[in-house]
PDB file of C-alpha atoms and ligand atoms in Angstrom:
ATOM      1  CA  MET A  27      -0.065  -0.173  -0.498  1.00  0.00           C
ATOM      2  CA  ALA A  28       1.512   3.210  -0.957  1.00  0.00           C
ATOM      3  CA  GLU A  29       2.105   5.575   1.424  1.00  0.00           C
ATOM      4  CA  VAL A  30       2.834   9.521   1.677  1.00  0.00           C
ATOM      5  CA  GLN A  31       4.490  11.196   4.587  1.00  0.00           C
ATOM      6  CA  THR A  32       2.933  14.171   6.000  1.00  0.00           C
ATOM      7  CA  VAL A  33       3.533  16.612   9.075  1.00  0.00           C
ATOM      8  CA  GLU A  34       2.325  13.808  10.865  1.00  0.00           C
ATOM      9  CA  GLY A  35       3.637  11.009   9.745  1.00  0.00           C
ATOM     10  CA  PRO A  36       3.211   8.628   7.075  1.00  0.00           C
ATOM     11  CA  LEU A  37      -0.648   7.701   5.545  1.00  0.00           C
ATOM     12  CA  ASP A  38      -2.181   5.796   3.245  1.00  0.00           C
ATOM     13  CA  ALA A  39      -2.245   7.615   0.099  1.00  0.00           C
ATOM     14  CA  GLN A  40      -6.105   6.517  -0.368  1.00  0.00           C
ATOM     15  CA  GLU A  41      -6.545   8.608   2.849  1.00  0.00           C
ATOM     16  CA  LEU A  42      -5.123  12.308   1.060  1.00  0.00           C
ATOM     17  CA  GLY A  43      -8.292  13.163   0.074  1.00  0.00           C
ATOM     18  CA  LEU A  44      -9.190  16.355  -1.276  1.00  0.00           C
ATOM     19  CA  VAL A  45      -5.747  17.963  -2.342  1.00  0.00           C
ATOM     20  CA  LEU A  46      -4.331  21.701  -3.108  1.00  0.00           C
ATOM     21  CA  ALA A  47      -1.361  20.859  -4.700  1.00  0.00           C
ATOM     22  CA  HIS A  48       0.615  24.181  -3.806  1.00  0.00           C
ATOM     23  CA  GLU A  49       0.049  26.567  -0.730  1.00  0.00           C
ATOM     24  CA  HIS A  50       2.002  27.674   1.646  1.00  0.00           C
ATOM     25  CA  VAL A  51       1.246  28.019   5.211  1.00  0.00           C
ATOM     26  CA  ARG A  52       4.006  30.943   6.034  1.00  0.00           C
ATOM     27  CA  PHE A  53       6.548  31.743   3.874  1.00  0.00           C
ATOM     28  CA  ARG A  54       9.760  34.174   4.851  1.00  0.00           C
ATOM     29  CA  ASP A  55      13.291  34.309   4.383  1.00  0.00           C
ATOM     30  CA  GLU A  56      14.744  32.246   7.192  1.00  0.00           C
ATOM     31  CA  ALA A  57      17.996  34.052   7.584  1.00  0.00           C
ATOM     32  CA  VAL A  58      16.094  37.668   8.219  1.00  0.00           C
ATOM     33  CA  ALA A  59      13.699  35.381  10.490  1.00  0.00           C
ATOM     34  CA  ALA A  60      16.549  34.155  12.573  1.00  0.00           C
ATOM     35  CA  GLN A  61      19.100  37.539  12.870  1.00  0.00           C
ATOM     36  CA  TRP A  62      16.370  39.543  13.673  1.00  0.00           C
ATOM     37  CA  PRO A  63      13.287  37.238  15.055  1.00  0.00           C
ATOM     38  CA  ASN A  64      11.675  40.263  16.974  1.00  0.00           C
ATOM     39  CA  ARG A  65      10.737  41.741  13.228  1.00  0.00           C
ATOM     40  CA  TYR A  66       8.342  38.351  13.095  1.00  0.00           C
ATOM     41  CA  ASP A  67       4.922  37.848  14.971  1.00  0.00           C
ATOM     42  CA  GLU A  68       4.668  33.771  15.361  1.00  0.00           C
ATOM     43  CA  GLN A  69       1.581  34.362  16.963  1.00  0.00           C
ATOM     44  CA  LEU A  70      -0.012  36.761  14.380  1.00  0.00           C
ATOM     45  CA  GLU A  71       1.753  34.121  11.574  1.00  0.00           C
ATOM     46  CA  MET A  72       0.103  30.711  13.241  1.00  0.00           C
ATOM     47  CA  ALA A  73      -3.490  32.780  13.543  1.00  0.00           C
ATOM     48  CA  ALA A  74      -3.071  33.551   9.655  1.00  0.00           C
ATOM     49  CA  ALA A  75      -2.209  30.209   8.775  1.00  0.00           C
ATOM     50  CA  LEU A  76      -4.416  28.449  11.116  1.00  0.00           C
ATOM     51  CA  GLU A  77      -7.154  30.861   9.279  1.00  0.00           C
ATOM     52  CA  ALA A  78      -6.173  30.171   5.586  1.00  0.00           C
ATOM     53  CA  VAL A  79      -6.199  25.787   6.051  1.00  0.00           C
ATOM     54  CA  SER A  80      -9.493  25.971   7.945  1.00  0.00           C
ATOM     55  CA  ALA A  81     -11.205  28.424   5.083  1.00  0.00           C
ATOM     56  CA  ALA A  82     -10.133  25.533   2.974  1.00  0.00           C
ATOM     57  CA  LYS A  83     -11.098  22.591   5.037  1.00  0.00           C
ATOM     58  CA  GLU A  84     -14.364  24.497   4.922  1.00  0.00           C
ATOM     59  CA  ARG A  85     -14.220  23.707   1.013  1.00  0.00           C
ATOM     60  CA  GLY A  86     -13.647  20.470   1.619  1.00  0.00           C
ATOM     61  CA  VAL A  87      -9.567  19.946   1.412  1.00  0.00           C
ATOM     62  CA  GLN A  88      -8.054  17.120   3.583  1.00  0.00           C
ATOM     63  CA  THR A  89      -4.574  17.833   2.553  1.00  0.00           C
ATOM     64  CA  ILE A  90      -2.285  20.271   1.293  1.00  0.00           C
ATOM     65  CA  VAL A  91       0.655  19.882  -0.205  1.00  0.00           C
ATOM     66  CA  ASP A  92       3.220  22.735   1.017  1.00  0.00           C
ATOM     67  CA  PRO A  93       6.566  23.405  -1.300  1.00  0.00           C
ATOM     68  CA  THR A  94       8.468  25.676   1.266  1.00  0.00           C
ATOM     69  CA  ALA A  95      11.804  24.437   0.691  1.00  0.00           C
ATOM     70  CA  MET A  96      15.457  26.010   2.125  1.00  0.00           C
ATOM     71  CA  PHE A  97      15.156  29.775   1.854  1.00  0.00           C
ATOM     72  CA  GLY A  98      11.561  29.914   2.048  1.00  0.00           C
ATOM     73  CA  GLY A  99      11.932  29.654   6.093  1.00  0.00           C
ATOM     74  CA  ARG A 100      10.689  25.985   6.036  1.00  0.00           C
ATOM     75  CA  ASP A 101       9.951  24.757   9.731  1.00  0.00           C
ATOM     76  CA  VAL A 102       8.301  21.625   9.847  1.00  0.00           C
ATOM     77  CA  ASN A 103       7.166  22.206  13.806  1.00  0.00           C
ATOM     78  CA  PHE A 104       5.247  25.318  12.608  1.00  0.00           C
ATOM     79  CA  MET A 105       3.646  23.101   9.824  1.00  0.00           C
ATOM     80  CA  GLN A 106       3.116  20.139  12.383  1.00  0.00           C
ATOM     81  CA  ARG A 107       1.420  22.783  14.788  1.00  0.00           C
ATOM     82  CA  VAL A 108      -0.827  23.994  12.297  1.00  0.00           C
ATOM     83  CA  SER A 109      -1.745  20.188  10.934  1.00  0.00           C
ATOM     84  CA  ALA A 110      -2.659  19.704  14.800  1.00  0.00           C
ATOM     85  CA  ALA A 111      -4.850  22.308  15.242  1.00  0.00           C
ATOM     86  CA  THR A 112      -6.862  21.737  11.944  1.00  0.00           C
ATOM     87  CA  GLY A 113      -7.087  18.801  11.119  1.00  0.00           C
ATOM     88  CA  VAL A 114      -5.579  18.872   7.267  1.00  0.00           C
ATOM     89  CA  HIS A 115      -2.923  16.362   6.280  1.00  0.00           C
ATOM     90  CA  ILE A 116       0.146  18.556   5.444  1.00  0.00           C
ATOM     91  CA  VAL A 117       2.550  16.926   3.174  1.00  0.00           C
ATOM     92  CA  ALA A 118       6.371  19.387   4.076  1.00  0.00           C
ATOM     93  CA  CYS A 119       8.966  18.983   0.713  1.00  0.00           C
ATOM     94  CA  THR A 120      12.947  18.962   1.094  1.00  0.00           C
ATOM     95  CA  GLY A 121      14.961  20.913  -1.948  1.00  0.00           C
ATOM     96  CA  ILE A 122      16.186  24.228  -1.957  1.00  0.00           C
ATOM     97  CA  TYR A 123      14.528  27.385  -3.174  1.00  0.00           C
ATOM     98  CA  SER A 124      16.866  29.438  -5.298  1.00  0.00           C
ATOM     99  CA  TYR A 125      16.729  31.241  -8.632  1.00  0.00           C
ATOM    100  CA  ASP A 126      20.290  31.161  -8.642  1.00  0.00           C
ATOM    101  CA  TYR A 127      22.121  32.281  -5.366  1.00  0.00           C
ATOM    102  CA  LEU A 128      23.778  28.623  -3.906  1.00  0.00           C
ATOM    103  CA  PRO A 129      25.183  29.239  -0.099  1.00  0.00           C
ATOM    104  CA  HIS A 130      29.175  28.391  -0.119  1.00  0.00           C
ATOM    105  CA  TYR A 131      28.501  25.529   1.660  1.00  0.00           C
ATOM    106  CA  PHE A 132      26.950  23.802  -1.732  1.00  0.00           C
ATOM    107  CA  GLU A 133      28.759  25.432  -3.627  1.00  0.00           C
ATOM    108  CA  ASN A 134      31.883  23.829  -2.553  1.00  0.00           C
ATOM    109  CA  ARG A 135      30.457  20.449  -2.431  1.00  0.00           C
ATOM    110  CA  ASP A 136      29.481  18.070  -5.441  1.00  0.00           C
ATOM    111  CA  ILE A 137      26.054  16.955  -6.121  1.00  0.00           C
ATOM    112  CA  ASP A 138      25.875  13.783  -4.514  1.00  0.00           C
ATOM    113  CA  VAL A 139      26.552  15.740  -1.732  1.00  0.00           C
ATOM    114  CA  ILE A 140      23.826  17.749  -1.934  1.00  0.00           C
ATOM    115  CA  ALA A 141      21.459  14.735  -2.616  1.00  0.00           C
ATOM    116  CA  ASP A 142      22.449  13.212   0.032  1.00  0.00           C
ATOM    117  CA  HIS A 143      20.860  16.082   2.377  1.00  0.00           C
ATOM    118  CA  PHE A 144      17.955  15.867   0.715  1.00  0.00           C
ATOM    119  CA  VAL A 145      17.642  11.742   1.090  1.00  0.00           C
ATOM    120  CA  GLU A 146      18.016  12.840   4.542  1.00  0.00           C
ATOM    121  CA  ASP A 147      14.942  14.462   5.195  1.00  0.00           C
ATOM    122  CA  ILE A 148      13.023  11.922   2.933  1.00  0.00           C
ATOM    123  CA  GLU A 149      14.251   8.898   4.575  1.00  0.00           C
ATOM    124  CA  VAL A 150      15.403  10.118   8.394  1.00  0.00           C
ATOM    125  CA  GLY A 151      13.536  13.320   9.430  1.00  0.00           C
ATOM    126  CA  ILE A 152      13.396  16.946   9.245  1.00  0.00           C
ATOM    127  CA  GLN A 153      15.122  19.690  11.372  1.00  0.00           C
ATOM    128  CA  GLY A 154      15.745  17.070  14.033  1.00  0.00           C
ATOM    129  CA  THR A 155      12.577  15.657  14.087  1.00  0.00           C
ATOM    130  CA  GLY A 156      11.279  12.521  12.711  1.00  0.00           C
ATOM    131  CA  ILE A 157       8.833  14.406  10.027  1.00  0.00           C
ATOM    132  CA  ARG A 158       9.743  13.259   7.023  1.00  0.00           C
ATOM    133  CA  ALA A 159       9.542  15.013   3.473  1.00  0.00           C
ATOM    134  CA  GLY A 160       6.969  14.268   1.121  1.00  0.00           C
ATOM    135  CA  PHE A 161       8.688  15.127  -2.115  1.00  0.00           C
ATOM    136  CA  LEU A 162      11.543  17.471  -3.467  1.00  0.00           C
ATOM    137  CA  LYS A 163      11.582  21.056  -4.279  1.00  0.00           C
ATOM    138  CA  CYS A 164      13.453  23.180  -7.098  1.00  0.00           C
ATOM    139  CA  ALA A 165      13.169  26.087  -8.454  1.00  0.00           C
ATOM    140  CA  ALA A 166      14.086  27.835 -12.223  1.00  0.00           C
ATOM    141  CA  ASP A 167      12.961  31.525 -12.430  1.00  0.00           C
ATOM    142  CA  ALA A 168      13.868  34.696 -14.447  1.00  0.00           C
ATOM    143  CA  PRO A 169      17.863  33.902 -14.412  1.00  0.00           C
ATOM    144  CA  GLY A 170      16.956  31.016 -16.015  1.00  0.00           C
ATOM    145  CA  VAL A 171      18.468  27.479 -15.443  1.00  0.00           C
ATOM    146  CA  THR A 172      21.811  28.908 -14.284  1.00  0.00           C
ATOM    147  CA  GLU A 173      24.819  27.193 -13.253  1.00  0.00           C
ATOM    148  CA  HIS A 174      23.357  26.769  -9.556  1.00  0.00           C
ATOM    149  CA  VAL A 175      20.493  25.905 -10.608  1.00  0.00           C
ATOM    150  CA  GLU A 176      20.889  23.290 -13.032  1.00  0.00           C
ATOM    151  CA  LYS A 177      23.616  21.933  -9.543  1.00  0.00           C
ATOM    152  CA  ILE A 178      20.430  21.909  -7.219  1.00  0.00           C
ATOM    153  CA  HIS A 179      18.020  20.502 -10.177  1.00  0.00           C
ATOM    154  CA  ARG A 180      20.383  17.383 -10.632  1.00  0.00           C
ATOM    155  CA  ALA A 181      20.465  16.949  -6.820  1.00  0.00           C
ATOM    156  CA  VAL A 182      17.081  16.894  -6.891  1.00  0.00           C
ATOM    157  CA  ALA A 183      16.494  14.393  -9.600  1.00  0.00           C
ATOM    158  CA  ARG A 184      19.134  11.972  -7.810  1.00  0.00           C
ATOM    159  CA  ALA A 185      17.446  12.208  -4.501  1.00  0.00           C
ATOM    160  CA  SER A 186      14.358  11.285  -6.129  1.00  0.00           C
ATOM    161  CA  VAL A 187      15.918   8.503  -8.201  1.00  0.00           C
ATOM    162  CA  GLN A 188      17.436   7.222  -5.095  1.00  0.00           C
ATOM    163  CA  THR A 189      14.424   7.782  -3.117  1.00  0.00           C
ATOM    164  CA  GLY A 190      11.120   7.055  -5.546  1.00  0.00           C
ATOM    165  CA  ALA A 191      10.467  11.004  -4.059  1.00  0.00           C
ATOM    166  CA  SER A 192       8.095  12.891  -6.729  1.00  0.00           C
ATOM    167  CA  ILE A 193       9.311  16.117  -7.601  1.00  0.00           C
ATOM    168  CA  MET A 194       7.913  19.755  -8.036  1.00  0.00           C
ATOM    169  CA  ALA A 195       9.564  22.380 -10.092  1.00  0.00           C
ATOM    170  CA  HIS A 196       9.047  26.067  -9.431  1.00  0.00           C
ATOM    171  CA  SER A 197       9.317  27.432 -13.414  1.00  0.00           C
ATOM    172  CA  MET A 198       9.072  30.531 -14.985  1.00  0.00           C
ATOM    173  CA  PRO A 199       7.210  30.286 -18.634  1.00  0.00           C
ATOM    174  CA  ALA A 200       7.638  33.887 -19.614  1.00  0.00           C
ATOM    175  CA  VAL A 201      11.448  32.475 -19.938  1.00  0.00           C
ATOM    176  CA  ALA A 202      10.230  29.125 -21.099  1.00  0.00           C
ATOM    177  CA  THR A 203      12.234  27.322 -17.975  1.00  0.00           C
ATOM    178  CA  GLY A 204      10.083  24.977 -18.237  1.00  0.00           C
ATOM    179  CA  PRO A 205      11.908  22.326 -20.632  1.00  0.00           C
ATOM    180  CA  ARG A 206      15.252  22.841 -19.597  1.00  0.00           C
ATOM    181  CA  GLN A 207      14.141  21.389 -16.354  1.00  0.00           C
ATOM    182  CA  VAL A 208      12.317  18.638 -17.566  1.00  0.00           C
ATOM    183  CA  GLU A 209      15.724  17.848 -20.219  1.00  0.00           C
ATOM    184  CA  ILE A 210      17.964  17.670 -16.726  1.00  0.00           C
ATOM    185  CA  PHE A 211      15.529  15.268 -14.742  1.00  0.00           C
ATOM    186  CA  ARG A 212      15.654  13.416 -17.745  1.00  0.00           C
ATOM    187  CA  GLU A 213      19.119  13.334 -17.953  1.00  0.00           C
ATOM    188  CA  GLU A 214      18.973  12.353 -14.307  1.00  0.00           C
ATOM    189  CA  GLY A 215      16.674   9.037 -14.989  1.00  0.00           C
ATOM    190  CA  VAL A 216      13.910  11.248 -13.178  1.00  0.00           C
ATOM    191  CA  ASP A 217      10.482   8.957 -14.045  1.00  0.00           C
ATOM    192  CA  MET A 218       8.621  11.857 -15.566  1.00  0.00           C
ATOM    193  CA  ALA A 219       4.960  10.655 -13.851  1.00  0.00           C
ATOM    194  CA  ARG A 220       6.688  11.982 -10.662  1.00  0.00           C
ATOM    195  CA  VAL A 221       7.480  15.646 -12.067  1.00  0.00           C
ATOM    196  CA  GLN A 222       5.175  18.564 -11.263  1.00  0.00           C
ATOM    197  CA  ILE A 223       6.426  21.751 -13.494  1.00  0.00           C
ATOM    198  CA  ALA A 224       4.392  24.764 -11.166  1.00  0.00           C
ATOM    199  CA  HIS A 225       3.305  28.245 -12.423  1.00  0.00           C
ATOM    200  CA  CYS A 226       2.705  27.092 -16.282  1.00  0.00           C
ATOM    201  CA  GLY A 227      -0.960  29.054 -15.431  1.00  0.00           C
ATOM    202  CA  ASP A 228       1.235  32.212 -15.842  1.00  0.00           C
ATOM    203  CA  SER A 229       0.904  31.605 -19.210  1.00  0.00           C
ATOM    204  CA  GLU A 230      -1.473  31.564 -21.901  1.00  0.00           C
ATOM    205  CA  ASP A 231       0.881  29.787 -24.436  1.00  0.00           C
ATOM    206  CA  VAL A 232      -1.401  26.478 -24.464  1.00  0.00           C
ATOM    207  CA  GLY A 233       1.281  24.914 -26.904  1.00  0.00           C
ATOM    208  CA  TYR A 234       3.790  25.799 -24.909  1.00  0.00           C
ATOM    209  CA  ILE A 235       2.085  23.616 -21.870  1.00  0.00           C
ATOM    210  CA  GLU A 236       0.871  20.946 -23.587  1.00  0.00           C
ATOM    211  CA  GLY A 237       4.771  20.305 -24.580  1.00  0.00           C
ATOM    212  CA  LEU A 238       4.985  20.440 -21.141  1.00  0.00           C
ATOM    213  CA  ILE A 239       2.265  17.942 -20.733  1.00  0.00           C
ATOM    214  CA  ASP A 240       3.901  15.741 -23.247  1.00  0.00           C
ATOM    215  CA  ALA A 241       6.929  15.029 -21.916  1.00  0.00           C
ATOM    216  CA  GLY A 242       4.454  13.167 -19.092  1.00  0.00           C
ATOM    217  CA  VAL A 243       4.735  15.486 -16.481  1.00  0.00           C
ATOM    218  CA  TYR A 244       2.019  17.298 -14.132  1.00  0.00           C
ATOM    219  CA  VAL A 245       1.744  20.957 -14.777  1.00  0.00           C
ATOM    220  CA  GLY A 246       0.687  23.369 -12.298  1.00  0.00           C
ATOM    221  CA  LEU A 247      -1.694  26.201 -12.896  1.00  0.00           C
ATOM    222  CA  ASP A 248      -1.513  27.330  -9.299  1.00  0.00           C
ATOM    223  CA  ARG A 249      -1.044  30.646  -8.888  1.00  0.00           C
ATOM    224  CA  TYR A 250      -5.246  31.421  -8.845  1.00  0.00           C
ATOM    225  CA  GLY A 251      -5.194  34.607  -7.458  1.00  0.00           C
ATOM    226  CA  LEU A 252      -1.672  36.175  -8.344  1.00  0.00           C
ATOM    227  CA  GLU A 253      -3.473  38.514 -11.299  1.00  0.00           C
ATOM    228  CA  MET A 254       0.620  40.617 -10.967  1.00  0.00           C
ATOM    229  CA  TYR A 255       1.315  37.003 -13.157  1.00  0.00           C
ATOM    230  CA  LEU A 256      -2.199  36.764 -15.411  1.00  0.00           C
ATOM    231  CA  PRO A 257      -5.287  37.743 -14.495  1.00  0.00           C
ATOM    232  CA  ILE A 258      -7.850  35.151 -13.304  1.00  0.00           C
ATOM    233  CA  ASP A 259      -9.706  35.331 -16.588  1.00  0.00           C
ATOM    234  CA  LYS A 260      -6.777  34.037 -18.967  1.00  0.00           C
ATOM    235  CA  ARG A 261      -5.926  31.540 -16.173  1.00  0.00           C
ATOM    236  CA  ASN A 262      -9.356  30.203 -16.583  1.00  0.00           C
ATOM    237  CA  ALA A 263      -9.487  30.224 -20.289  1.00  0.00           C
ATOM    238  CA  THR A 264      -5.915  28.642 -20.435  1.00  0.00           C
ATOM    239  CA  ALA A 265      -7.213  25.779 -18.280  1.00  0.00           C
ATOM    240  CA  ALA A 266     -10.161  25.248 -20.142  1.00  0.00           C
ATOM    241  CA  GLU A 267      -8.650  24.627 -23.649  1.00  0.00           C
ATOM    242  CA  LEU A 268      -6.391  22.072 -21.643  1.00  0.00           C
ATOM    243  CA  LEU A 269      -9.555  20.554 -20.300  1.00  0.00           C
ATOM    244  CA  ARG A 270     -10.969  20.475 -24.168  1.00  0.00           C
ATOM    245  CA  ARG A 271      -7.699  18.887 -25.397  1.00  0.00           C
ATOM    246  CA  GLY A 272      -8.531  16.061 -22.660  1.00  0.00           C
ATOM    247  CA  HIS A 273      -5.656  16.937 -20.357  1.00  0.00           C
ATOM    248  CA  ALA A 274      -7.564  16.844 -16.721  1.00  0.00           C
ATOM    249  CA  GLU A 275      -5.101  14.031 -15.991  1.00  0.00           C
ATOM    250  CA  ARG A 276      -2.116  16.179 -16.109  1.00  0.00           C
ATOM    251  CA  LEU A 277      -3.155  18.872 -14.237  1.00  0.00           C
ATOM    252  CA  MET A 278      -2.817  20.467 -10.683  1.00  0.00           C
ATOM    253  CA  ILE A 279      -5.075  23.146  -9.707  1.00  0.00           C
ATOM    254  CA  SER A 280      -4.127  25.439  -6.749  1.00  0.00           C
ATOM    255  CA  GLN A 281      -3.318  29.381  -5.618  1.00  0.00           C
ATOM    256  CA  ASP A 282       0.307  29.255  -4.139  1.00  0.00           C
ATOM    257  CA  PHE A 283      -0.939  31.802  -1.453  1.00  0.00           C
ATOM    258  CA  CYS A 284       1.115  32.446   1.307  1.00  0.00           C
ATOM    259  CA  ALA A 285      -0.920  32.066   4.781  1.00  0.00           C
ATOM    260  CA  THR A 286       1.917  34.827   5.717  1.00  0.00           C
ATOM    261  CA  ILE A 287       5.107  36.187   3.161  1.00  0.00           C
ATOM    262  CA  ASP A 288       8.037  38.450   4.206  1.00  0.00           C
ATOM    263  CA  TRP A 289       8.707  39.766   1.077  1.00  0.00           C
ATOM    264  CA  PHE A 290       6.920  42.923   1.202  1.00  0.00           C
ATOM    265  CA  PRO A 291       6.412  45.719   4.203  1.00  0.00           C
ATOM    266  CA  PRO A 292       2.728  44.490   5.589  1.00  0.00           C
ATOM    267  CA  GLU A 293       1.410  47.991   4.123  1.00  0.00           C
ATOM    268  CA  ALA A 294       1.842  46.302   0.716  1.00  0.00           C
ATOM    269  CA  ALA A 295      -0.604  43.881   0.575  1.00  0.00           C
ATOM    270  CA  GLU A 296      -3.423  46.888   0.622  1.00  0.00           C
ATOM    271  CA  VAL A 297      -1.561  48.457  -2.282  1.00  0.00           C
ATOM    272  CA  PHE A 298      -1.453  45.202  -4.090  1.00  0.00           C
ATOM    273  CA  GLU A 299      -5.370  44.823  -3.848  1.00  0.00           C
ATOM    274  CA  SER A 300      -6.161  47.931  -4.702  1.00  0.00           C
ATOM    275  CA  ASP A 301      -4.289  48.419  -7.740  1.00  0.00           C
ATOM    276  CA  GLY A 302      -5.514  44.590  -8.518  1.00  0.00           C
ATOM    277  CA  ALA A 303      -2.126  43.027  -8.446  1.00  0.00           C
ATOM    278  CA  ILE A 304      -3.510  40.251  -6.389  1.00  0.00           C
ATOM    279  CA  ARG A 305      -7.571  39.607  -6.324  1.00  0.00           C
ATOM    280  CA  ASN A 306      -9.114  37.437  -3.511  1.00  0.00           C
ATOM    281  CA  TRP A 307      -5.717  35.509  -3.471  1.00  0.00           C
ATOM    282  CA  SER A 308      -6.486  32.686  -0.721  1.00  0.00           C
ATOM    283  CA  MET A 309      -6.708  28.889   0.244  1.00  0.00           C
ATOM    284  CA  THR A 310     -10.382  28.975  -1.124  1.00  0.00           C
ATOM    285  CA  LEU A 311     -10.202  31.218  -4.448  1.00  0.00           C
ATOM    286  CA  VAL A 312     -10.035  28.111  -6.831  1.00  0.00           C
ATOM    287  CA  PHE A 313     -13.278  26.487  -4.935  1.00  0.00           C
ATOM    288  CA  ASP A 314     -15.275  29.749  -4.664  1.00  0.00           C
ATOM    289  CA  GLU A 315     -14.341  31.135  -7.958  1.00  0.00           C
ATOM    290  CA  VAL A 316     -12.404  28.959 -10.456  1.00  0.00           C
ATOM    291  CA  VAL A 317     -14.311  25.709 -10.761  1.00  0.00           C
ATOM    292  CA  PRO A 318     -17.984  27.227 -10.630  1.00  0.00           C
ATOM    293  CA  ALA A 319     -16.582  28.860 -13.746  1.00  0.00           C
ATOM    294  CA  LEU A 320     -15.039  25.666 -15.145  1.00  0.00           C
ATOM    295  CA  ARG A 321     -18.037  24.443 -14.294  1.00  0.00           C
ATOM    296  CA  GLU A 322     -20.261  27.010 -15.840  1.00  0.00           C
ATOM    297  CA  GLN A 323     -17.849  26.450 -19.526  1.00  0.00           C
ATOM    298  CA  GLY A 324     -19.058  23.072 -19.404  1.00  0.00           C
ATOM    299  CA  VAL A 325     -15.114  21.544 -19.165  1.00  0.00           C
ATOM    300  CA  MET A 326     -15.088  20.611 -15.601  1.00  0.00           C
ATOM    301  CA  ASP A 327     -17.579  17.825 -14.262  1.00  0.00           C
ATOM    302  CA  ASP A 328     -17.678  15.593 -11.235  1.00  0.00           C
ATOM    303  CA  ALA A 329     -15.151  13.182 -12.985  1.00  0.00           C
ATOM    304  CA  ALA A 330     -12.148  16.048 -13.961  1.00  0.00           C
ATOM    305  CA  PHE A 331     -12.789  17.552 -10.497  1.00  0.00           C
ATOM    306  CA  GLN A 332     -12.313  13.962  -8.705  1.00  0.00           C
ATOM    307  CA  THR A 333      -9.322  13.819 -11.457  1.00  0.00           C
ATOM    308  CA  ILE A 334      -7.487  17.246 -10.439  1.00  0.00           C
ATOM    309  CA  PHE A 335      -7.862  17.518  -7.316  1.00  0.00           C
ATOM    310  CA  VAL A 336      -7.971  13.708  -5.768  1.00  0.00           C
ATOM    311  CA  GLU A 337      -6.334  11.616  -8.470  1.00  0.00           C
ATOM    312  CA  ASN A 338      -3.354  13.716  -9.743  1.00  0.00           C
ATOM    313  CA  PRO A 339      -2.073  14.879  -6.468  1.00  0.00           C
ATOM    314  CA  ARG A 340      -2.323  11.218  -4.965  1.00  0.00           C
ATOM    315  CA  ARG A 341      -0.143   9.568  -8.287  1.00  0.00           C
ATOM    316  CA  TRP A 342       2.027  12.313  -8.340  1.00  0.00           C
ATOM    317  CA  LEU A 343       2.661  12.154  -4.426  1.00  0.00           C
ATOM    318  CA  ALA A 344       2.976   8.271  -4.260  1.00  0.00           C
ATOM    319  CA  GLY A 345       2.806   7.163  -7.879  1.00  0.00           C
TER     320      GLY A 345
HETATM  321 ZN1   ZN B  10       4.914  28.308  -4.241  1.00  0.00          ZN
END
């Protein structure tokens, strides 16, 4: 029986239920948070996380996949407290979230040594706990697949081959990182059916997304609410066309919501909302607006809903 590692321990994959495939219960720079902890209010962060996850639970969500890796302030104890308080399963990851920067520590060690760090998180536990990573994470963004980014991807790939853990790769369609990311995974012998290329939904280019699907990976339409990258109507048009073309079995729909995020000063949230950079960004937007819109267009029936929110995340995580 296939199992998935959650922050509350191993779980029969059949018990994952309805899954949001890409959300963050907290996102912050771990170095800043470690050096100036008084600039962060953990009670407020916890309250925001509980509110977001509880709202998702009210929509039927049973599991949240949280791809917060190194440099996103990954903290499995925090995640575990959120999961225990809400009763929602949370799947944590291992990996490095960097668009280029690599600490000297990893710069001066080889790919297999980096992979060993990830394997330890998957097989033993994270941050001195017995909480094990459920998948691997890496990222490529505006700078493209730089030397450092490639090194991280290869380490993630080798850890996947060694352990059987699945991979989520943050991508940037605007600079077409996806095909190169897929190419690296293929060169390293990764099972493409266990790869998810995140943020494909930032693109309106259905052909580009279909090219990735043809490579055998899952694609994330996972930034609903982040209008700054693409407005919801255009995201829905892309989703609808992919569904019309029969790709339900390759799609993940989510919001990349961060219950709290430290990238901007607190007052920026209001500005983003008033200037339309974000709109109704939350852990419930896809259920409140996206699924109803896709149902109305006749491209999402109950079977497609089940495929996207239950079966795809389960197959990606558990094989
Ligand atoms: Zn994310």
